Coordinates of C-alpha atoms (C1' of nucleotides) in Angstrom, one line a residue:
Chain E
V398 CA 0.0 -0.1 0.1
S399 CA 1.3 3.3 -1.3
P400 CA 1.3 6.5 1.0
V401 CA -0.8 7.9 -1.6
E402 CA -3.3 5.3 -1.5
S403 CA -4.0 5.7 2.1
L404 CA -4.7 9.4 2.2
P405 CA -8.3 10.2 2.4
Q406 CA -10.3 10.6 -0.5
Q407 CA -10.2 14.4 -0.5
E408 CA -6.3 14.7 -0.3
R409 CA -6.0 12.1 -3.1
L410 CA -8.3 14.1 -5.3
Q411 CA -6.3 17.1 -4.6
A412 CA -3.2 15.6 -5.3
F413 CA -4.6 14.3 -8.6
R414 CA -5.5 17.7 -9.6
T415 CA -2.1 18.9 -9.0
L416 CA -0.9 16.0 -11.2
C417 CA -3.4 16.9 -14.1
L418 CA -2.4 20.6 -14.0
R419 CA 1.3 19.5 -14.3
H420 CA 0.6 17.3 -17.3
G421 CA -1.9 19.5 -18.8
L422 CA -5.0 17.5 -18.6
S423 CA -8.2 18.7 -17.5
V424 CA -9.9 17.1 -14.5
T425 CA -13.2 15.0 -15.0
H426 CA -15.1 12.7 -12.9
Q427 CA -14.6 9.8 -15.4
R428 CA -10.8 10.6 -15.4
W429 CA -10.4 10.6 -11.6
V430 CA -12.4 7.3 -11.4
I431 CA -10.2 5.8 -13.9
Y432 CA -6.8 7.0 -12.2
E433 CA -8.1 5.7 -8.7
V434 CA -9.2 2.4 -10.4
L435 CA -5.8 2.2 -11.8
K436 CA -4.0 2.9 -9.0
S437 CA -6.0 0.5 -6.8
M438 CA -5.7 -2.5 -9.2
P439 CA -3.0 -4.8 -8.5
G440 CA -0.9 -6.3 -11.3
H441 CA -0.6 -4.6 -15.0
P442 CA -4.5 -4.2 -16.0
S443 CA -5.5 -4.1 -19.4
P444 CA -8.1 -1.6 -20.8
E445 CA -10.7 -4.1 -20.3
E446 CA -10.0 -4.9 -17.0
V447 CA -9.7 -1.0 -16.1
F448 CA -13.6 -0.6 -17.7
A449 CA -15.2 -3.6 -15.7
Q450 CA -13.9 -1.8 -12.4
V451 CA -14.8 1.8 -13.6
R452 CA -18.2 0.6 -14.3
H453 CA -19.1 -0.2 -10.8
Q454 CA -18.9 3.1 -10.0
I455 CA -19.9 4.7 -12.9
P456 CA -22.1 2.3 -14.8
A457 CA -23.0 4.4 -17.9
V458 CA -19.1 5.2 -18.4
S459 CA -18.0 3.7 -22.2
L460 CA -15.2 1.7 -23.0
G461 CA -14.2 4.3 -25.2
T462 CA -13.6 6.8 -22.4
V463 CA -11.6 4.5 -20.9
Y464 CA -9.3 3.9 -23.9
K465 CA -8.9 7.7 -24.6
N466 CA -8.1 8.4 -20.7
I467 CA -5.6 5.5 -20.6
H468 CA -4.1 7.4 -23.6
A469 CA -4.2 10.7 -22.0
F470 CA -2.4 9.5 -19.2
L471 CA 0.1 7.8 -21.3
D472 CA 0.8 10.6 -23.6
S473 CA 1.0 13.3 -21.1
G474 CA 3.7 11.1 -19.4
L475 CA 1.4 10.8 -16.0
L476 CA 1.6 6.9 -16.5
R477 CA 3.3 4.3 -18.3
E478 CA 2.9 1.0 -20.4
V479 CA 4.6 -2.1 -19.0
S480 CA 6.3 -3.0 -22.0
L481 CA 6.8 -1.3 -25.6
H482 CA 3.5 -2.3 -27.3
H483 CA 3.6 -2.2 -30.8
G484 CA 0.3 -3.4 -31.1
T485 CA 1.5 -6.1 -33.5
L486 CA 3.6 -9.2 -33.1
R487 CA 7.5 -8.7 -33.8
I488 CA 9.8 -11.7 -34.6
E489 CA 13.2 -11.5 -33.5
A490 CA 15.3 -12.9 -36.5
N491 CA 18.8 -12.3 -34.5
T492 CA 19.8 -15.5 -33.0
D493 CA 22.7 -13.8 -31.2
P494 CA 22.5 -12.8 -27.4
H495 CA 21.5 -9.1 -27.6
H496 CA 19.4 -6.9 -25.7
H497 CA 17.3 -3.8 -27.1
L498 CA 17.4 0.1 -27.2
V499 CA 14.2 1.6 -27.5
C500 CA 13.2 4.9 -28.4
R501 CA 10.7 6.1 -26.0
R502 CA 9.1 8.5 -28.5
C503 CA 9.2 6.5 -32.3
K504 CA 9.4 3.3 -30.7
A505 CA 11.9 2.2 -32.7
V506 CA 14.2 -1.1 -31.5
F507 CA 17.9 -1.3 -32.2
D508 CA 20.0 -4.4 -31.1
I509 CA 22.7 -4.0 -28.7
S510 CA 25.0 -7.2 -27.9
E511 CA 24.8 -8.9 -24.6
A512 CA 28.5 -8.4 -24.3
D513 CA 27.9 -4.6 -24.0
F514 CA 26.9 -5.2 -20.5
E515 CA 28.2 -5.8 -17.4
P516 CA 27.2 -9.2 -16.1
L517 CA 23.7 -8.7 -14.8
R518 CA 22.3 -10.6 -11.9
L519 CA 19.8 -10.9 -9.0
R520 CA 21.2 -10.1 -5.5
D521 CA 21.1 -13.3 -3.2
S522 CA 19.0 -11.2 -1.2
A523 CA 16.5 -11.0 -3.9
R524 CA 12.8 -12.2 -3.4
V525 CA 11.3 -13.9 -6.1
P526 CA 7.6 -14.8 -6.0
N527 CA 7.0 -18.4 -4.8
G528 CA 8.5 -21.1 -7.4
F529 CA 9.3 -19.0 -10.3
V530 CA 12.2 -20.4 -12.1
P531 CA 14.2 -17.7 -14.0
D532 CA 15.8 -18.6 -17.6
H533 CA 17.4 -15.5 -19.1
F534 CA 17.0 -11.8 -18.8
A535 CA 15.9 -9.4 -21.2
V536 CA 16.8 -5.8 -21.2
E537 CA 15.4 -2.7 -22.8
V538 CA 17.2 0.2 -22.7
I539 CA 14.9 3.2 -22.7
G540 CA 15.7 6.4 -24.1
I541 CA 15.3 8.8 -27.4
C542 CA 17.0 8.1 -30.6
D543 CA 19.2 10.4 -33.0
R544 CA 16.2 11.1 -35.3
C545 CA 13.6 12.1 -32.5
Q546 CA 16.4 14.1 -30.7
Q547 CA 16.7 16.5 -33.5
Q548 CA 12.7 17.3 -33.8
Chain T
V499 CA 25.8 -10.4 -42.5
S500 CA 25.8 -13.6 -40.1
P501 CA 27.8 -16.9 -41.4
V502 CA 24.6 -18.6 -42.5
E503 CA 23.2 -15.8 -44.7
S504 CA 26.8 -16.1 -46.7
L505 CA 26.2 -19.5 -47.5
P506 CA 24.8 -20.5 -51.0
Q507 CA 21.0 -21.1 -50.9
Q508 CA 21.9 -24.9 -51.3
E509 CA 23.5 -25.3 -47.9
R510 CA 21.3 -23.0 -46.3
L511 CA 18.2 -24.9 -47.3
Q512 CA 20.0 -28.1 -45.8
A513 CA 20.8 -26.2 -42.5
F514 CA 17.0 -25.3 -42.6
R515 CA 16.0 -28.9 -43.0
T516 CA 18.0 -29.9 -39.9
L517 CA 16.6 -27.2 -37.9
C518 CA 13.1 -28.0 -38.8
L519 CA 13.9 -31.9 -37.9
R520 CA 15.0 -30.9 -34.5
H521 CA 12.0 -28.8 -33.8
G522 CA 9.4 -31.1 -35.3
L523 CA 8.3 -29.0 -38.3
S524 CA 8.1 -30.5 -41.7
V525 CA 9.8 -28.5 -44.8
T526 CA 7.3 -26.7 -47.1
H527 CA 8.5 -24.0 -49.7
Q528 CA 6.2 -21.6 -48.2
R529 CA 7.8 -22.2 -44.7
W530 CA 11.2 -22.2 -45.9
V531 CA 11.0 -18.8 -48.2
I532 CA 9.1 -17.2 -44.8
Y533 CA 12.1 -18.0 -42.9
E534 CA 14.7 -16.7 -45.4
V535 CA 12.8 -13.5 -45.5
L536 CA 12.8 -13.2 -41.4
K537 CA 16.5 -13.9 -41.5
S538 CA 17.1 -11.2 -44.2
M539 CA 15.0 -8.6 -42.9
P540 CA 16.8 -5.9 -40.8
G541 CA 15.2 -5.1 -37.5
H542 CA 12.0 -6.6 -35.9
P543 CA 9.5 -7.1 -38.5
S544 CA 5.9 -7.5 -38.2
P545 CA 3.8 -10.4 -39.9
E546 CA 2.5 -7.8 -42.2
E547 CA 6.0 -6.7 -43.4
V548 CA 7.0 -10.5 -43.5
F549 CA 3.9 -11.0 -45.8
A550 CA 4.8 -8.1 -48.1
Q551 CA 8.5 -9.7 -48.7
V552 CA 7.4 -13.3 -48.9
R553 CA 4.7 -12.3 -51.8
H554 CA 7.8 -10.9 -54.1
Q555 CA 8.7 -14.7 -54.2
I556 CA 5.2 -16.4 -54.0
P557 CA 2.7 -13.9 -55.1
A558 CA -0.1 -16.4 -54.2
V559 CA 0.9 -16.8 -50.5
S560 CA -1.9 -15.8 -48.0
L561 CA -1.4 -13.8 -44.9
G562 CA -2.7 -16.9 -42.7
T563 CA -0.1 -18.8 -44.0
V564 CA 2.6 -16.2 -43.0
Y565 CA 0.8 -16.2 -39.3
K566 CA 0.6 -19.9 -39.0
N567 CA 4.5 -20.4 -40.0
I568 CA 5.4 -17.6 -37.7
H569 CA 3.5 -19.4 -34.7
A570 CA 4.9 -22.8 -35.6
F571 CA 8.5 -20.9 -35.7
L572 CA 7.6 -19.4 -31.9
D573 CA 6.0 -22.2 -30.5
S574 CA 8.5 -24.9 -31.7
G575 CA 11.2 -22.5 -30.0
L576 CA 12.6 -21.8 -33.8
L577 CA 12.3 -18.2 -33.4
R578 CA 11.5 -15.8 -30.4
E579 CA 9.3 -12.8 -30.4
V580 CA 10.8 -9.7 -29.6
S581 CA 9.1 -9.0 -26.3
L582 CA 6.1 -10.2 -24.3
H583 CA 3.1 -9.5 -26.2
H584 CA -0.2 -9.9 -24.2
G585 CA -1.8 -8.8 -27.8
T586 CA -3.4 -6.1 -25.2
L587 CA -2.1 -2.8 -24.0
R588 CA -1.0 -3.1 -20.2
I589 CA -0.8 -0.2 -17.9
E590 CA 1.7 0.4 -15.3
A591 CA 0.2 1.9 -12.2
N592 CA 3.0 1.0 -10.0
T593 CA 5.4 4.1 -10.0
D594 CA 8.0 2.6 -7.8
P595 CA 11.4 1.8 -9.7
H596 CA 11.2 -1.9 -10.5
H597 CA 11.5 -4.7 -13.2
H598 CA 9.1 -7.4 -14.3
L599 CA 9.2 -11.2 -14.0
V600 CA 7.5 -12.8 -16.8
C601 CA 6.2 -16.5 -17.3
R602 CA 7.2 -17.8 -20.6
R603 CA 4.3 -19.7 -20.9
C604 CA 1.3 -18.1 -19.4
K605 CA 2.8 -14.5 -20.0
A606 CA 1.7 -13.4 -16.1
V607 CA 4.0 -10.7 -15.2
F608 CA 5.1 -10.0 -11.3
D609 CA 7.1 -7.0 -10.1
I610 CA 10.4 -7.1 -8.6
S611 CA 12.1 -4.4 -6.9
E612 CA 14.9 -2.6 -8.7
A613 CA 16.8 -3.1 -5.5
D614 CA 17.0 -6.9 -5.8
F615 CA 19.8 -6.5 -9.2
E616 CA 23.4 -5.9 -9.0
P617 CA 24.0 -2.5 -10.4
L618 CA 23.0 -2.6 -14.3
R619 CA 25.7 -0.8 -16.6
L620 CA 26.8 -0.6 -20.0
R621 CA 30.2 -1.4 -20.4
D622 CA 32.4 1.6 -21.5
S623 CA 33.2 -0.3 -24.5
A624 CA 29.7 -0.5 -25.5
R625 CA 28.8 0.8 -29.1
V626 CA 25.3 2.6 -28.8
P627 CA 23.7 3.5 -32.2
N628 CA 24.6 6.9 -33.2
G629 CA 23.0 9.8 -31.1
F630 CA 21.0 7.5 -28.8
V631 CA 20.4 9.0 -25.4
P632 CA 19.7 6.4 -23.0
D633 CA 17.5 7.3 -20.0
H634 CA 16.8 4.1 -18.0
F635 CA 16.6 0.4 -18.1
A636 CA 13.9 -2.1 -18.1
V637 CA 14.5 -5.6 -17.3
E638 CA 12.4 -8.7 -17.9
V639 CA 13.3 -11.7 -16.1
I640 CA 11.8 -14.5 -18.4
G641 CA 11.1 -17.7 -16.9
I642 CA 8.5 -20.2 -15.9
C643 CA 6.1 -19.1 -13.0
D644 CA 5.0 -21.6 -10.0
R645 CA 1.6 -22.5 -11.8
C646 CA 3.1 -23.4 -15.1
Q647 CA 5.9 -25.4 -13.6
Q648 CA 3.3 -27.8 -12.3
Q649 CA 1.4 -28.6 -15.4
Chain S
dA1390 C1' -17.4 31.2 -24.0
dT1391 C1' -14.9 27.4 -25.9
dA1392 C1' -11.9 24.0 -26.1
dG1393 C1' -12.0 19.6 -24.1
dC1394 C1' -14.7 15.3 -22.5
dT1395 C1' -18.3 11.9 -22.8
dG1396 C1' -21.2 8.2 -24.7
dC1397 C1' -22.7 5.9 -28.6
dA1398 C1' -22.2 3.2 -32.7
dA1399 C1' -19.8 2.4 -36.7
dA1400 C1' -15.4 1.4 -38.6
dT1401 C1' -10.7 -0.4 -38.5
dC1402 C1' -6.8 -3.1 -37.8
dG1403 C1' -4.5 -7.3 -36.4
dT1404 C1' -4.9 -12.0 -35.6
dT1405 C1' -7.2 -16.3 -35.6
dT1406 C1' -10.2 -20.3 -37.5
dG1407 C1' -13.2 -23.8 -40.3
dC1408 C1' -12.8 -26.0 -44.6
dG1409 C1' -11.7 -28.7 -48.8
dC1410 C1' -7.8 -29.5 -51.5
dC1411 C1' -2.6 -30.3 -52.0
dA1412 C1' 2.3 -31.7 -50.5
dT1413 C1' 5.4 -33.7 -47.3
dG1414 C1' 7.2 -37.6 -45.0
Chain X
dC1243 C1' -1.6 -43.0 -47.9
dA1244 C1' -1.7 -40.3 -43.8
dT1245 C1' -0.9 -36.1 -41.4
dG1246 C1' 0.1 -32.1 -41.8
dG1247 C1' 0.3 -27.3 -44.3
dC1248 C1' -2.0 -24.3 -48.1
dG1249 C1' -5.3 -20.6 -49.8
dC1250 C1' -9.5 -18.7 -49.1
dA1251 C1' -12.9 -16.3 -46.8
dA1252 C1' -15.7 -15.5 -42.8
dA1253 C1' -15.3 -14.5 -37.8
dC1254 C1' -13.2 -12.7 -33.6
dG1255 C1' -11.3 -9.0 -30.4
dA1256 C1' -8.9 -5.0 -29.2
dT1257 C1' -8.6 -0.5 -30.6
dT1258 C1' -9.9 4.1 -32.9
dT1259 C1' -12.9 7.1 -34.7
dG1260 C1' -16.9 10.8 -36.0
dC1261 C1' -20.2 12.8 -34.0
dA1262 C1' -23.6 15.5 -31.2
dG1263 C1' -24.5 16.8 -26.8
dC1264 C1' -22.7 18.1 -22.0
dT1265 C1' -19.0 19.8 -18.7
dA1266 C1' -14.4 22.2 -16.9
dT1267 C1' -11.7 26.1 -17.1

DNA sequence: ATAGCTGCAAATCGTTTGCGCCATG
DNA sequence: CATGGCGCAAACGATTTGCAGCTAT
């Protein structure tokens, strides 16, 4: 439970107003409820899952509104998506061990050799969920590519 | 240019036959062309992009066949996809610095604190594409989760 | 006031599936 | 000759869009 979530609703709303102001978004009832739902859901919800929850509080809400608001949050940088999501399947034809550089703006992906990293490993103290057996690491270096830099 | 790509076509085909045998796939003309196209394309092609290329060599090929073969490659482990692809957008509501554990089989995602990793960094010798400005790392620990383990 | 947001319904896009025919092992 | 793969077309699920009325600033 993060400190923000334990604040009374009044103060959470105030914090949300500030956040929206900073990110250039206006504050609507739907947007506020969608944000609260996002923050309260465990894991990494999909738009449909968010919609289902929001519906409990605003029965007339539309799925389109949920999508529009999620994009408002992502585009303004107020929230992030879990992983680059091209919306389409991408095949990795490079079978050499390597990782990826991803441009935050245009989502272009570049390869970078695994040998370019200092060895990566979990601390001995790391607490991994029960019984999860790690196999390998996939690293994304998020940043801005040359082209996008110049615009 | 990988060594495989520079072999004459005859030998590449032979290598492909071996690969298919090892992964339990039969060898068809379409499958072979799709594989060659995948290997020859720079970057991380989408099914549509592959389809467009394959069409140059087999005008009557169908998009469905491209999808089926891509899945044959992925399911058999002959190739990988670039990144976990839920097929749906996932929102990251956790704003604490953390990384992800991803189950290869069911694609479930768990959070793991950034503090659980030994410090991650690029070697000084690392060669990053011109002008790419790194911002932060996103690590996925790929493996098998408890539930999937037991099935 | 006015620019932005909402709900609705239709459109679009990526992907999957069912089927009758054909190629591979 | 038996199984699996092919092309085709229809189905499907996720996401986007256009629009007319309402709301926040």
